[in-house]
Short mmCIF file of C-alpha atoms in Angstrom, two decimals:
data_model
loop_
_atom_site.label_atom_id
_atom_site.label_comp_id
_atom_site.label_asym_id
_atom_site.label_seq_id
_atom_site.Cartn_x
_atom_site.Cartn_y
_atom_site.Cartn_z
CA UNK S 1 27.95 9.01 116.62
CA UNK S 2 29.30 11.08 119.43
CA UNK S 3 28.21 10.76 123.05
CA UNK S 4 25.53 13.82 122.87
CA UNK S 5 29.04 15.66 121.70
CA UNK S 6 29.24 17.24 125.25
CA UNK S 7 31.41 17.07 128.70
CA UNK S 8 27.63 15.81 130.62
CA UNK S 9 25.99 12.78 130.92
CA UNK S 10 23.06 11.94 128.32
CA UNK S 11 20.11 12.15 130.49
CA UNK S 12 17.29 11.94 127.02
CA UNK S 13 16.79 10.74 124.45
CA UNK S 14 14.06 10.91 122.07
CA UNK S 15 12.86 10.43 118.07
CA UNK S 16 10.94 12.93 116.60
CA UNK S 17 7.76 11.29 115.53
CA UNK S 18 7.13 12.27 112.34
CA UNK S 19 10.72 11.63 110.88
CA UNK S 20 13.05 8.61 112.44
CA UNK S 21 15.95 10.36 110.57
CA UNK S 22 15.88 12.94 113.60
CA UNK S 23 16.00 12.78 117.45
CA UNK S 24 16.68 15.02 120.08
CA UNK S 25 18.81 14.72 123.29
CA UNK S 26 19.57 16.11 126.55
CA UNK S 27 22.56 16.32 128.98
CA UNK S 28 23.71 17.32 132.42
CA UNK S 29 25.86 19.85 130.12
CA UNK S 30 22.36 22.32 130.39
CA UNK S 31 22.07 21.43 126.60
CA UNK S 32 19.59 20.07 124.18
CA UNK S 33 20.40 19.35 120.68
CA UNK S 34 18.84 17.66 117.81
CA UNK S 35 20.50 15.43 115.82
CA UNK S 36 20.36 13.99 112.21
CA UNK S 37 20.66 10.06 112.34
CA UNK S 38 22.23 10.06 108.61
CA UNK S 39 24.65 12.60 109.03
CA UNK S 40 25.54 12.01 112.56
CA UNK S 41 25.90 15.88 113.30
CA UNK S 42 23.70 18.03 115.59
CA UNK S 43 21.53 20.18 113.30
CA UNK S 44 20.72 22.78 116.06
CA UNK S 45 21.66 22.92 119.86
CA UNK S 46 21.12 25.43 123.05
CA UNK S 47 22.23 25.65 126.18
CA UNK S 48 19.96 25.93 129.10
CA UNK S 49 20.24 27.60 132.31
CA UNK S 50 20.32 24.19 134.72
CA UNK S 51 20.82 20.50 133.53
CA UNK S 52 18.04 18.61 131.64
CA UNK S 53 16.98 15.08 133.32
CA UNK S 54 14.85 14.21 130.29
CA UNK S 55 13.05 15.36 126.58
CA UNK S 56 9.95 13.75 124.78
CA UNK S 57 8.64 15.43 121.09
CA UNK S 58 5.33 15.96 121.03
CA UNK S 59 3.60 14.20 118.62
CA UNK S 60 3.02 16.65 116.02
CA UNK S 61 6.64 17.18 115.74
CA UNK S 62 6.34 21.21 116.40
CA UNK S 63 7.57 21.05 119.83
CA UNK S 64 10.21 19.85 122.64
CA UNK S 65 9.13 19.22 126.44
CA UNK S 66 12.11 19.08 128.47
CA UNK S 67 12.62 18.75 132.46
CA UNK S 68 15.04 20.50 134.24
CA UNK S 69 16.47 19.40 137.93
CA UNK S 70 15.41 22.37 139.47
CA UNK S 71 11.89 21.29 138.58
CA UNK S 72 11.10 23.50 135.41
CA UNK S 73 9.83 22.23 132.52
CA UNK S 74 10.57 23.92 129.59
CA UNK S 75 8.73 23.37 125.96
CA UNK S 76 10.94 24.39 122.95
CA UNK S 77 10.09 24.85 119.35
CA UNK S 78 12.02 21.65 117.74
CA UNK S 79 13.54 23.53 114.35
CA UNK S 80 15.16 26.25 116.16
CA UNK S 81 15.26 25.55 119.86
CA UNK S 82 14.10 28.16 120.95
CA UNK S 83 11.98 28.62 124.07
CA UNK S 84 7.95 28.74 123.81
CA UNK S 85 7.41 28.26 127.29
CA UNK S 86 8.52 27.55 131.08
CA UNK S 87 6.40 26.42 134.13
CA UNK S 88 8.13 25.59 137.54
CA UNK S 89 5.54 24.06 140.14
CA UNK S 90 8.05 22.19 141.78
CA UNK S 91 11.51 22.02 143.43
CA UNK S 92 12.46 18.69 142.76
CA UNK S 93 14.20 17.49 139.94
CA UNK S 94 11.79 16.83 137.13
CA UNK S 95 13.15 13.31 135.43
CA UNK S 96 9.98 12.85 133.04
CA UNK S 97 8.40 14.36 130.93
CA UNK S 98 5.61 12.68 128.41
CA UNK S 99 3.31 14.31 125.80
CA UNK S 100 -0.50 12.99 125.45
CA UNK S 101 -0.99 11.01 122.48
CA UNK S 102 -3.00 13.92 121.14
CA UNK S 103 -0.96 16.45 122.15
CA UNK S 104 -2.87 17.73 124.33
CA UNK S 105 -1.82 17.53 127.27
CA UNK S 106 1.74 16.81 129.32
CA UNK S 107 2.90 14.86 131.91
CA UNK S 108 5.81 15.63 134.37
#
């Protein structure tokens, strides 16, 4: 398997809860990808607009939190990457982020 297949550092790393073939990572190359365990490939990637300190999947599988270091959190849909929403309430570098065991609710 490659290093997160990118110049950064791996700064996250998490499996997608509803299928342990897949997890998702992040880098302080501003991108996230997700990754099939069996093939050892990225199935889809994007590039962000800062680095990412850290990713969690939310438990239903739909959905990617992941903290930036300018202290945005970003939540992207997990098949395509693409963004679903962004909240900055901070200026520090956000270096966790955890979804509620329901879903409902998440932590930075």
């Amino acid at each position: 398997m490659q290093a997160h297949g990118s110049q950064g550092a791996l700064t996250g790393l998490t499996t997608d809860p509803n299928d342990a073939s897949r997890f998702a990572s992040c880098s302080t190359d501003r991108t996230v990808r997700v990754w099939s365990a069996a093939n050892r490939w990225p199935i889809s990637s994007c590039t962000l607009s800062e680095e990412a300190g850290c990713v969690d999947w939310h438990p239903r599988a739909d959905k990617l939190a992941v903290g930036l270091i300018n202290g945005s959190v970003l939540v992207l849909a997990s098949d395509s990457l693409e963004p679903l929403a962004s909240i900055k309430r901070r200026d520090e570098s956000v270096l966790e982020v955890k979804w509620a065991p329901d879903g409902a609710h998440l932590a930075a």
